[in-house]
Short mmCIF file of C-alpha atoms in Angstrom, two decimals:
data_model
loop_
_atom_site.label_atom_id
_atom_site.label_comp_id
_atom_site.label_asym_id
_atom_site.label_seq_id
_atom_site.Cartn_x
_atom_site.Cartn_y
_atom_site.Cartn_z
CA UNK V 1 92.63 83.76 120.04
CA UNK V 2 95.36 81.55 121.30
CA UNK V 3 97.30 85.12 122.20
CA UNK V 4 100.51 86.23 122.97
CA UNK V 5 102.44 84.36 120.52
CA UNK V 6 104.98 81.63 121.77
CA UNK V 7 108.65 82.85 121.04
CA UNK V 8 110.27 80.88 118.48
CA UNK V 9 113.88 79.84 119.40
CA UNK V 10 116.36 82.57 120.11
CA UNK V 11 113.78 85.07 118.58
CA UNK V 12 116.63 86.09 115.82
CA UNK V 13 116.89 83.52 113.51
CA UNK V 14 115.16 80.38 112.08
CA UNK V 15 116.77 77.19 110.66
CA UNK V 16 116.92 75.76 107.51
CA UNK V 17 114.81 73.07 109.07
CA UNK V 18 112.29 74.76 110.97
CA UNK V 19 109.58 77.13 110.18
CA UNK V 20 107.89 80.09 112.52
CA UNK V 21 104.40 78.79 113.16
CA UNK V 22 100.93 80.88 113.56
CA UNK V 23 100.97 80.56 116.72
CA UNK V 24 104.71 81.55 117.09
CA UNK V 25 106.99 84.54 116.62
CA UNK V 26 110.55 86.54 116.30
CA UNK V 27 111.00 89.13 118.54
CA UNK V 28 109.06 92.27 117.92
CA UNK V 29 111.63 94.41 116.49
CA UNK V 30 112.26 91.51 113.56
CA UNK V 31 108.48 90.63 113.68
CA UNK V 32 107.22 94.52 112.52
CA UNK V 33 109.90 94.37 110.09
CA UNK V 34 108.52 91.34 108.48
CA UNK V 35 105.27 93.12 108.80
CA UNK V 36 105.91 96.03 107.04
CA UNK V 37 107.31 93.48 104.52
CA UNK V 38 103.95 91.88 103.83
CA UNK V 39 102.31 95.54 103.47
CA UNK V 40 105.52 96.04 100.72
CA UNK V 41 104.24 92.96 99.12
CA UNK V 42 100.32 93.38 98.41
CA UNK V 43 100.88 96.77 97.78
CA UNK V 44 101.26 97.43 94.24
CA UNK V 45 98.58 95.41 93.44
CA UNK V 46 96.12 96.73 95.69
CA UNK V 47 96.39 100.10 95.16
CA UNK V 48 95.99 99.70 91.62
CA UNK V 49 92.87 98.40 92.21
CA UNK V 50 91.45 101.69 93.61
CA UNK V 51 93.44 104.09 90.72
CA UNK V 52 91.35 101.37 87.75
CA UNK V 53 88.09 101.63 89.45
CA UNK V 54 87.74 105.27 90.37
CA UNK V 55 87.37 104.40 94.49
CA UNK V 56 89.50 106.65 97.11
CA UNK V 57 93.45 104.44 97.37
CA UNK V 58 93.23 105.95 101.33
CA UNK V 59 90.10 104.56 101.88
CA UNK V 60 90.57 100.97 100.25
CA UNK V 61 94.00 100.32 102.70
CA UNK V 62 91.81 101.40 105.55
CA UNK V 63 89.56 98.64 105.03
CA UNK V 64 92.19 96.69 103.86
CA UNK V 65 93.97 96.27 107.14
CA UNK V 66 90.52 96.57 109.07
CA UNK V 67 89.48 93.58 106.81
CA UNK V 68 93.14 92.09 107.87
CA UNK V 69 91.77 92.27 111.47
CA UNK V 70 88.52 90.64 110.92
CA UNK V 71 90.13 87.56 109.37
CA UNK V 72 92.86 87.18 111.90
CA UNK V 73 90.34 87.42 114.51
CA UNK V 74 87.17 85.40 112.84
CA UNK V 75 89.84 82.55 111.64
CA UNK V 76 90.76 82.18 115.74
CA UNK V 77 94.77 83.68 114.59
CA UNK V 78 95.34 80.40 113.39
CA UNK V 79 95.34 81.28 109.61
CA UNK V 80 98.22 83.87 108.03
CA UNK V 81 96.57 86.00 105.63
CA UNK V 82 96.40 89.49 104.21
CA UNK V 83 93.69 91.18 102.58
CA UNK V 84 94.03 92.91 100.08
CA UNK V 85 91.96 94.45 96.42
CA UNK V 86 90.24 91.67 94.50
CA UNK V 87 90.82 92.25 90.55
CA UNK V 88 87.89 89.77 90.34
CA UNK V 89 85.54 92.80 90.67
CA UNK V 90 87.41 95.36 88.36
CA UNK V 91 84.65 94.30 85.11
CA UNK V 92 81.74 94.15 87.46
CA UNK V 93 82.41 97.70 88.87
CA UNK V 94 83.27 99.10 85.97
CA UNK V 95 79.85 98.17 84.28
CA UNK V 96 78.10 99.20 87.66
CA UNK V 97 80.01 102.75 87.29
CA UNK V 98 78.89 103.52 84.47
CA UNK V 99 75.47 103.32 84.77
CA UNK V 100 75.23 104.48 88.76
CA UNK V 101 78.76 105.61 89.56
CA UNK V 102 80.31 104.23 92.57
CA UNK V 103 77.60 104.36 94.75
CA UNK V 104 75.88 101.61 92.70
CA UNK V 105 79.31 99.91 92.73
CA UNK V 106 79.71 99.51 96.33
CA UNK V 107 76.26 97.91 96.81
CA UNK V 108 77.06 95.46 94.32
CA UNK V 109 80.63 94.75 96.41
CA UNK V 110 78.08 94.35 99.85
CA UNK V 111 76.14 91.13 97.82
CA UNK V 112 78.95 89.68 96.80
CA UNK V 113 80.15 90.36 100.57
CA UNK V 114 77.01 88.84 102.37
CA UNK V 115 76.70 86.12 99.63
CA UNK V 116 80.39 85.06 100.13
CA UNK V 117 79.89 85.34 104.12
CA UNK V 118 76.82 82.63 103.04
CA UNK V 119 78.77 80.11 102.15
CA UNK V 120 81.31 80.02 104.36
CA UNK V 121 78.80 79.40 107.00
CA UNK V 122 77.80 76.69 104.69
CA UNK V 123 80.89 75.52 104.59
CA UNK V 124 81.79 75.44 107.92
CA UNK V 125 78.43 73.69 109.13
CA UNK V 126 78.36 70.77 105.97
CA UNK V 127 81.97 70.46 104.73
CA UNK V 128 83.50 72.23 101.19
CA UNK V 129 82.73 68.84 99.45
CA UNK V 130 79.65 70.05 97.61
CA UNK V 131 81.77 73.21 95.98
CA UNK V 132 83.99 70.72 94.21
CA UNK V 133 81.00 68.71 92.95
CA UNK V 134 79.05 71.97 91.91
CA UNK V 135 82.33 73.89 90.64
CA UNK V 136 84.72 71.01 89.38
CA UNK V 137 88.42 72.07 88.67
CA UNK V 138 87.71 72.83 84.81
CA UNK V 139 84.57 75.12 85.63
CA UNK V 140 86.35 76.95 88.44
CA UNK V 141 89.55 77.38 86.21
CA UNK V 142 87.35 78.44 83.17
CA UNK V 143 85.70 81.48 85.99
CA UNK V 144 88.91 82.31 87.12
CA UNK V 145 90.70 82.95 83.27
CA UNK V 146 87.52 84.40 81.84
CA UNK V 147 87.24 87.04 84.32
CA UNK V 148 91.35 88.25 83.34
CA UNK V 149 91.17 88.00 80.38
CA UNK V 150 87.59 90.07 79.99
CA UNK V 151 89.68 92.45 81.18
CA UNK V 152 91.90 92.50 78.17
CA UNK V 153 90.21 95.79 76.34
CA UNK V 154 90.45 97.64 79.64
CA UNK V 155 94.66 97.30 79.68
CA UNK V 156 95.11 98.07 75.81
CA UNK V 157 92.97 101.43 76.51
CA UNK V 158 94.94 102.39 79.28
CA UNK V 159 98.34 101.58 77.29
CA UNK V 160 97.53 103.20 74.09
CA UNK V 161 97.07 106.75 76.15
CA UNK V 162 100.97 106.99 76.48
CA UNK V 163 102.87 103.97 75.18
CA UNK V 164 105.92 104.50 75.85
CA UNK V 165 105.54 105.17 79.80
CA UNK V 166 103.41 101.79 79.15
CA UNK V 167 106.18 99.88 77.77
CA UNK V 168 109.04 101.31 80.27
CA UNK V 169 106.57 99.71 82.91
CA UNK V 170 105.86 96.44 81.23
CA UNK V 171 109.10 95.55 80.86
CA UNK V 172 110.77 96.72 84.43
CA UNK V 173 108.09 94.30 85.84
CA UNK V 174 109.16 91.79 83.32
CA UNK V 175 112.91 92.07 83.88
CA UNK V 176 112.74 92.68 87.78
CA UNK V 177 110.93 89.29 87.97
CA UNK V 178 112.99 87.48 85.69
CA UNK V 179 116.40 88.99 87.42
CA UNK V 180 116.02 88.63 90.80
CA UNK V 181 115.40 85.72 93.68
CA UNK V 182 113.41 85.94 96.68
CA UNK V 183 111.30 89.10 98.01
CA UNK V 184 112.49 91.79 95.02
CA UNK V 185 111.62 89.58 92.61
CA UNK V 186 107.95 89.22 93.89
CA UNK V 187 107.75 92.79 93.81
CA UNK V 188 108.28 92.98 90.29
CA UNK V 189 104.59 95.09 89.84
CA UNK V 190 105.29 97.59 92.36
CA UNK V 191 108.67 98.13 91.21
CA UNK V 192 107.52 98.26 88.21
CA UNK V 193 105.20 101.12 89.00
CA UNK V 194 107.72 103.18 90.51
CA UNK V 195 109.86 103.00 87.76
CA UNK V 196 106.97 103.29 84.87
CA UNK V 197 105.88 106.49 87.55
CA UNK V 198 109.42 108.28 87.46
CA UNK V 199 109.21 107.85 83.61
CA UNK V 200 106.10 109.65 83.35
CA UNK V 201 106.95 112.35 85.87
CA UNK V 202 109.77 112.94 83.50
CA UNK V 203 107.99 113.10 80.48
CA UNK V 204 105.54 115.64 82.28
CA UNK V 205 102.22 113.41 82.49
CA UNK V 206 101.68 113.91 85.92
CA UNK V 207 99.85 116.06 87.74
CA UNK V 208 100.64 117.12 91.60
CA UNK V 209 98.16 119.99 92.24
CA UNK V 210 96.06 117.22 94.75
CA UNK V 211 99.52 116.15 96.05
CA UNK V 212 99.87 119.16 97.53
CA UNK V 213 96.88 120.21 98.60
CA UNK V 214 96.21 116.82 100.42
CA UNK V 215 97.14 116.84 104.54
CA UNK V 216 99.28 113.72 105.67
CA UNK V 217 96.52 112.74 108.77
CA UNK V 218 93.31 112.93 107.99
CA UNK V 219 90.14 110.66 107.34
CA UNK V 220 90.12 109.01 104.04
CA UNK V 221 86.78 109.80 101.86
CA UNK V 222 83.79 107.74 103.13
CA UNK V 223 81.14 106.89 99.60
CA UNK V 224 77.63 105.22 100.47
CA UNK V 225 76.34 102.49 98.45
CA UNK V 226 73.07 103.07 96.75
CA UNK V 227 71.17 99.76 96.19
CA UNK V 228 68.79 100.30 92.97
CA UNK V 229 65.68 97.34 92.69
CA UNK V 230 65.91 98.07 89.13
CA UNK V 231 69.18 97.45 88.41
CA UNK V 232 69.14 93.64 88.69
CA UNK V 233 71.39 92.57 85.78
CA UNK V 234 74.15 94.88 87.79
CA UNK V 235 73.88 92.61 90.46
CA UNK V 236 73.69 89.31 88.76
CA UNK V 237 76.83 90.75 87.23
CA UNK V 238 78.37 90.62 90.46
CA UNK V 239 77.71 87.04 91.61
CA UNK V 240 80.28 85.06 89.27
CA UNK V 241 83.44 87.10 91.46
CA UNK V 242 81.46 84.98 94.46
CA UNK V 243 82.86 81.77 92.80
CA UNK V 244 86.63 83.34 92.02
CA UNK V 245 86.37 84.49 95.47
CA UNK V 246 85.81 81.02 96.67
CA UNK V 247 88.72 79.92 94.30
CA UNK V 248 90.84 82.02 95.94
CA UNK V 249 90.52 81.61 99.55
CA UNK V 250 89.80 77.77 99.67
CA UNK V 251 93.44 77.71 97.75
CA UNK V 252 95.13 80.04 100.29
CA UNK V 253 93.82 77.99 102.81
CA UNK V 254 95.14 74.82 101.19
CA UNK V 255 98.68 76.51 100.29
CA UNK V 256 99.38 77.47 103.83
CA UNK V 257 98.23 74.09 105.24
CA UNK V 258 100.89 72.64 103.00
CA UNK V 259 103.58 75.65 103.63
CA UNK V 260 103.27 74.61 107.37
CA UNK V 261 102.40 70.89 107.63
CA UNK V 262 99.06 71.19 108.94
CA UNK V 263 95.78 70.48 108.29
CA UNK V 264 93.88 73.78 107.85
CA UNK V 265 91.06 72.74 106.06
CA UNK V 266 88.50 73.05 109.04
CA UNK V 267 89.30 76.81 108.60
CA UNK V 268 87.78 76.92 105.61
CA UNK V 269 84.57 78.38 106.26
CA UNK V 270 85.99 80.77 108.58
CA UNK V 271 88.17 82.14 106.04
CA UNK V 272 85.43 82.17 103.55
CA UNK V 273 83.18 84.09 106.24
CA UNK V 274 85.70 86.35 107.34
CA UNK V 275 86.25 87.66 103.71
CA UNK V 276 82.73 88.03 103.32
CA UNK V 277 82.45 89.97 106.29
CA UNK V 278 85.43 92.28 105.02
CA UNK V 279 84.03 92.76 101.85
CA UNK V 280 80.74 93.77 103.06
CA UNK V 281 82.64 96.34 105.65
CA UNK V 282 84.78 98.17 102.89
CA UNK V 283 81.53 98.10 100.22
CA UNK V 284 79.41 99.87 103.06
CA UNK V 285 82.36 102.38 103.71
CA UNK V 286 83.52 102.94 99.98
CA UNK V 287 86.08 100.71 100.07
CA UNK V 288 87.48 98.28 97.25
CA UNK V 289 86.65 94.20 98.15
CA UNK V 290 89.16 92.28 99.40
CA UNK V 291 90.34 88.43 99.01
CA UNK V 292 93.54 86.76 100.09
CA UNK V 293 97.07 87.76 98.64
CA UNK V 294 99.23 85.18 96.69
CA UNK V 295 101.51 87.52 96.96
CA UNK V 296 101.94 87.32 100.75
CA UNK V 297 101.85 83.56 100.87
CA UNK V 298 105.20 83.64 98.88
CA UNK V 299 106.56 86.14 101.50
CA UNK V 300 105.89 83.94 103.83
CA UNK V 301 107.38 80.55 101.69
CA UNK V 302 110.48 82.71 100.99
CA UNK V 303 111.07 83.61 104.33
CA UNK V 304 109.64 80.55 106.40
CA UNK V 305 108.01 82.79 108.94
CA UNK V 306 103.88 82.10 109.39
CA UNK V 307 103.90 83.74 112.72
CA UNK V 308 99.65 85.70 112.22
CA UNK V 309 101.68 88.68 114.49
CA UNK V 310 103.53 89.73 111.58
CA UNK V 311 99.96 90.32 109.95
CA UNK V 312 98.54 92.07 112.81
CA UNK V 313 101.93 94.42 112.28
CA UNK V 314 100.51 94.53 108.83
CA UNK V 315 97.03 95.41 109.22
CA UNK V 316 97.96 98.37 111.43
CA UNK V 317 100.29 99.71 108.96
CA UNK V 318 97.97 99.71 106.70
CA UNK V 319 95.55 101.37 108.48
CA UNK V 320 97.66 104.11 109.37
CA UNK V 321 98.20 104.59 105.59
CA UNK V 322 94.53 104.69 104.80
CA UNK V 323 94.47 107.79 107.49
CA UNK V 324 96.89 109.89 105.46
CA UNK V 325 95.21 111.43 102.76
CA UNK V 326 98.95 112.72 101.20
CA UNK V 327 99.32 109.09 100.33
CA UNK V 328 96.35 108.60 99.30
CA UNK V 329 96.73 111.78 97.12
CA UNK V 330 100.15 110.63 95.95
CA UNK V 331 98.40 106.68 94.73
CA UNK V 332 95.65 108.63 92.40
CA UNK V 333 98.90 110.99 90.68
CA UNK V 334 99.50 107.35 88.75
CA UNK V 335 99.00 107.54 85.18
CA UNK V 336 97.14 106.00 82.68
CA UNK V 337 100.37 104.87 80.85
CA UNK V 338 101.77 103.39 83.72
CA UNK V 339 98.17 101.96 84.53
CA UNK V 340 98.15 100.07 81.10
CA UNK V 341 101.29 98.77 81.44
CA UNK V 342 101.11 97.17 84.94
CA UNK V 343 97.40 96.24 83.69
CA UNK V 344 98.91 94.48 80.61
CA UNK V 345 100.68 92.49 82.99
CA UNK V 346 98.17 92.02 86.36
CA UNK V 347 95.01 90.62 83.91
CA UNK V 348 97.33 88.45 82.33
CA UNK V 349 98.01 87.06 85.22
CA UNK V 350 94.49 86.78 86.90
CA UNK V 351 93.82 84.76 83.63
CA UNK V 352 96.70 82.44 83.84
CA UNK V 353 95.76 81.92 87.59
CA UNK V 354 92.68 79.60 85.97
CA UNK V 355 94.58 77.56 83.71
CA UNK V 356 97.01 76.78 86.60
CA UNK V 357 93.74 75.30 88.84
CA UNK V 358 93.60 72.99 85.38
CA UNK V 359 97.45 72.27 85.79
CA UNK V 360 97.35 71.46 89.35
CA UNK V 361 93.90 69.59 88.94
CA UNK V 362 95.31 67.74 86.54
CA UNK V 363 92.27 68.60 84.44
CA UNK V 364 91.67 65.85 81.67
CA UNK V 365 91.51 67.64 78.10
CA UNK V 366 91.41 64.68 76.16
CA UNK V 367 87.85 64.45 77.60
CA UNK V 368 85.26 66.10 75.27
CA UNK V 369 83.14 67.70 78.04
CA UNK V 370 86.06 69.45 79.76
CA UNK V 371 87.15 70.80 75.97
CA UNK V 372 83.85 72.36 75.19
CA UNK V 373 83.24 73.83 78.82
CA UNK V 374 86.40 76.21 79.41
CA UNK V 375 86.15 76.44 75.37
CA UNK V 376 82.82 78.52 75.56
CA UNK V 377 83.27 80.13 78.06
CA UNK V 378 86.42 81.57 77.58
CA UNK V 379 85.30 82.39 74.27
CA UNK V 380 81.95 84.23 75.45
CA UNK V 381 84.13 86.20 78.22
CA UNK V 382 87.02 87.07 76.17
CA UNK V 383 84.80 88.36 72.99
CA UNK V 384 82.19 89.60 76.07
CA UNK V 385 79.02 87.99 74.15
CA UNK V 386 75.99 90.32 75.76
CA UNK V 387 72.86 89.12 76.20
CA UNK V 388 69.70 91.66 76.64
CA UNK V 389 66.19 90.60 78.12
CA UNK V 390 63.66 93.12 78.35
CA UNK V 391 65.63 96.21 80.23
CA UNK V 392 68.41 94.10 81.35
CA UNK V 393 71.96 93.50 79.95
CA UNK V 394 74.37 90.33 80.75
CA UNK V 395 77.55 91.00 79.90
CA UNK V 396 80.54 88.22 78.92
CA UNK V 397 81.87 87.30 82.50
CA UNK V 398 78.42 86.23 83.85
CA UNK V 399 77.48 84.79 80.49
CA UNK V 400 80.55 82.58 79.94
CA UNK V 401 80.24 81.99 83.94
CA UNK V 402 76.48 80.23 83.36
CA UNK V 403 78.18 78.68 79.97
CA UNK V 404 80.69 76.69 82.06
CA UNK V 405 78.56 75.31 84.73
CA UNK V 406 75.32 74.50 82.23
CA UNK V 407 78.09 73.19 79.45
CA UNK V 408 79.60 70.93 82.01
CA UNK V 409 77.07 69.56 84.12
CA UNK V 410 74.55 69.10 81.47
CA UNK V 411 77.21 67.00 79.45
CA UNK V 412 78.43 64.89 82.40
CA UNK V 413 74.70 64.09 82.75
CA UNK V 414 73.79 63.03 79.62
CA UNK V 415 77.20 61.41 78.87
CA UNK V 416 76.56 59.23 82.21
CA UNK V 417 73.52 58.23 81.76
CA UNK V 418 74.31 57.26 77.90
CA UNK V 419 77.45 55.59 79.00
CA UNK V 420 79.39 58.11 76.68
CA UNK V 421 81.63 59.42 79.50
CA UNK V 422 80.71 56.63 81.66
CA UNK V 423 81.76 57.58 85.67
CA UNK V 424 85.56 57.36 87.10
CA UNK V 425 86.78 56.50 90.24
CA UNK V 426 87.78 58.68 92.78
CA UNK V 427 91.22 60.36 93.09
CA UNK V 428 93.63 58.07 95.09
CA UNK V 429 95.39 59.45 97.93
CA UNK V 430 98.83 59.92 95.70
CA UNK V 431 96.80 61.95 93.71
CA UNK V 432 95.77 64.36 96.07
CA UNK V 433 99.46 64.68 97.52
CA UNK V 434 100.72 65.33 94.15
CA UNK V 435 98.62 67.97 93.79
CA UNK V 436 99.48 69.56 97.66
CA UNK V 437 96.04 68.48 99.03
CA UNK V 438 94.02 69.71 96.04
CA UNK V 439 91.52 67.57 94.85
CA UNK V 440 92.54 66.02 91.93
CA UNK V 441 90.38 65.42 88.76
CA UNK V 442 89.17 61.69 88.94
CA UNK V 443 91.31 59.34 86.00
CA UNK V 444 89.77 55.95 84.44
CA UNK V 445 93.86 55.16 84.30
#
């Protein structure tokens, strides 16, 4: 585990030149205050995962900071990271809910779990090379920004139910990240809730009868999954989050290997593994699954401190709010108004997240095969084309997921072998330091 931490410097302050490494820290006083700083920062999006899917907000940071844990310990404390919700699973679940509540849910969470876990032992025994070949930049981009913006109908329900409360919130977390620098400013969403929340408290749309009933210590509420044979499109459903989740944690790893100047990349599979693990953990408990935070890498670029103890300080935190049901009680009080406005705002976001793997891939659009591949299949998951066979329903996320690897590699084949897109060569080493270590989308120029 490489533990205790070396101490960095004085243990006060760090330079303009220097950075707090993993394997370093502050002194412990500074160090829990950066840690409840990370917990500030992944909070307002990861309790709004639990209050949009129906699943306990006590029980989700539980198994948020046990997931925390498992990473920190699985990734040998060499990796930073916080778990926290996934929005990848939010259409998923909600499809899964309504047919078997959250029981079927959670089961669908543990596959996705144990097939994620899969390939990050893959990973770590053969390399990550083969995920770039089978899941280019403009496939994994087209996943990523089909599965926000599928979400688009969910956020315009939620708004509609009290616009105005919706629009307060919308636009604090507009202006508060438009306003202001460093750590405020990248809690624009949770500020945003709290502000969208006192608006609706004073326009009488929320309700505190559980508030007060609710004890602060106490064991959060514990669901079962329920795994149903006959349920299969429910599942199959499930598996396209595996390739966001992939996405996700293969660019954390990436982004903190260039925040710190060091090669993380054989941490890869151990990350992907760890996260698997985690979300297998919180879907067996009743949990929401978990992923890496972008939220706490830019905590950690704003403040130059990488030191895996302020985590630790993190993941305890958060389990000690998952053990007061008061919280918990106080989380699921939210509103649908200020749901749909912080909604309006989070899917959006999730969606832009895949055109900015094209951006930094330096995806070429002029190409015909990269046009028609995120063109389907953001078209099948933002219109949610549904396919039935037999008993069995595939809904747009899943659709436009098969769309964008059949469109793509069945194009590059043919074009190949008729000399239509005839084969580039590989992406020079400028081109993967422009784009911080990310492999770069091969250019005939």
């Amino acid at each position: 585990m490489g533990l205790p931490w070396k101490l960095h410097g004085d243990g006060r302050t760090v330079s303009a030149t220097t950075i707090v490494a993993p394997d370093e820290r502050l002194g412990w006083g500074r160090t829990v205050g950066l840690g409840v700083q990370h917990v500030v920062a992944m909070f307002g999006a990861t309790f709004l995962v639990p209050l949009i899917t129906g699943f306990p907000p006590s029980t989700t940071l539980l198994f948020s900071g046990i997931g925390t844990i498992l990473f920190l310990l699985i990734t040998g404390n060499r990796l930073p990271s916080y778990l926290g919700s996934s929005f990848a699973f939010l259409a998923p679940i909600g499809a899964a809910t309504k047919i078997g509540g959250i029981p079927l849910a959670l089961s669908g969470i543990i596959v996705v779990g144990a097939l994620l876990a899969i390939v990050g032992l893959v990973v770590h025994l053969a390399g990550a090379g083969w995920i770039d070949r089978v899941m280019p930049p403009v496939v994994s981009g087209a996943i990523v920004a089909l599965i926000g913006f599928n979400l688009a109908p969910a956020a315009r329900d939620n708004f509609v139910k009290a616009p105005a409360v919706a629009l307060i919130t919308l636009l604090t977390i507009i202006l508060v990240t438009v306003l202001f620098k460093g750590l405020i400013g990248r809690l624009s969403i949770v500020i945003g809730v709290v502000v969208g929340y006192v608006a609706a408290v004073l326009a009488g749309e929320v309700d505190f009868s559980k508030v007060a009933a609710a004890p602060w210590v106490g064991l959060p509420t514990f669901t079962a999954p329920a795994f149903d044979a006959g349920q299969l499109a429910i599942y199959l459903g499930f598996v396209p989050v595996v390739l966001a989740l992939v996405a996700e944690n293969v660019g954390h790893v990436k982004g903190v290997g260039q925040l710190t100047g060091r090669d993380l990349t054989p941490l890869t599979g151990r990350a992907l593994f760890a996260d698997g693990i985690s979300t297998v953990l919180a879907g067996v408990g009743g949990g929401s699954a978990t992923t890496t935070y972008g939220e706490n890498i830019g905590v950690m670029a704003a403040t130059r401190v990488f030191s895996t103890a302020a985590y630790w300080v993190a993941a305890i935190v958060a389990v000690l709010l998952g053990l007061s049901p008061r919280i918990g009680a106080i989380i699921s009080s939210v509103p649908a108004g200020v749901l749909g406005g912080a909604t309006t705002a989070l899917y959006g976001l999730i969606g832009i997240i895949g055109i900015r793997i094209w951006v930094e891939n330096r995806v070429d659009f002029a190409k015909p095969k990269n046009q028609l591949t995120a063109g389907i299949a953001l078209i099948m998951g933002i219109a949610d084309f549904t396919f039935s066979f037999g008993s069995a329903t595939f809904g747009g996320i899943i659709v436009g997921t098969v769309a964008a690897i059949v469109v793509f590699h069945v194009m590059d084949l043919i074009g190949r072998a008729r000399g239509t897109d005839p084969a580039t060569p590989a992406a020079s080493d400028a081109a993967h330091a422009a784009t911080a270590a990310v492999p770069a989308e091969p250019r005939a120029d």
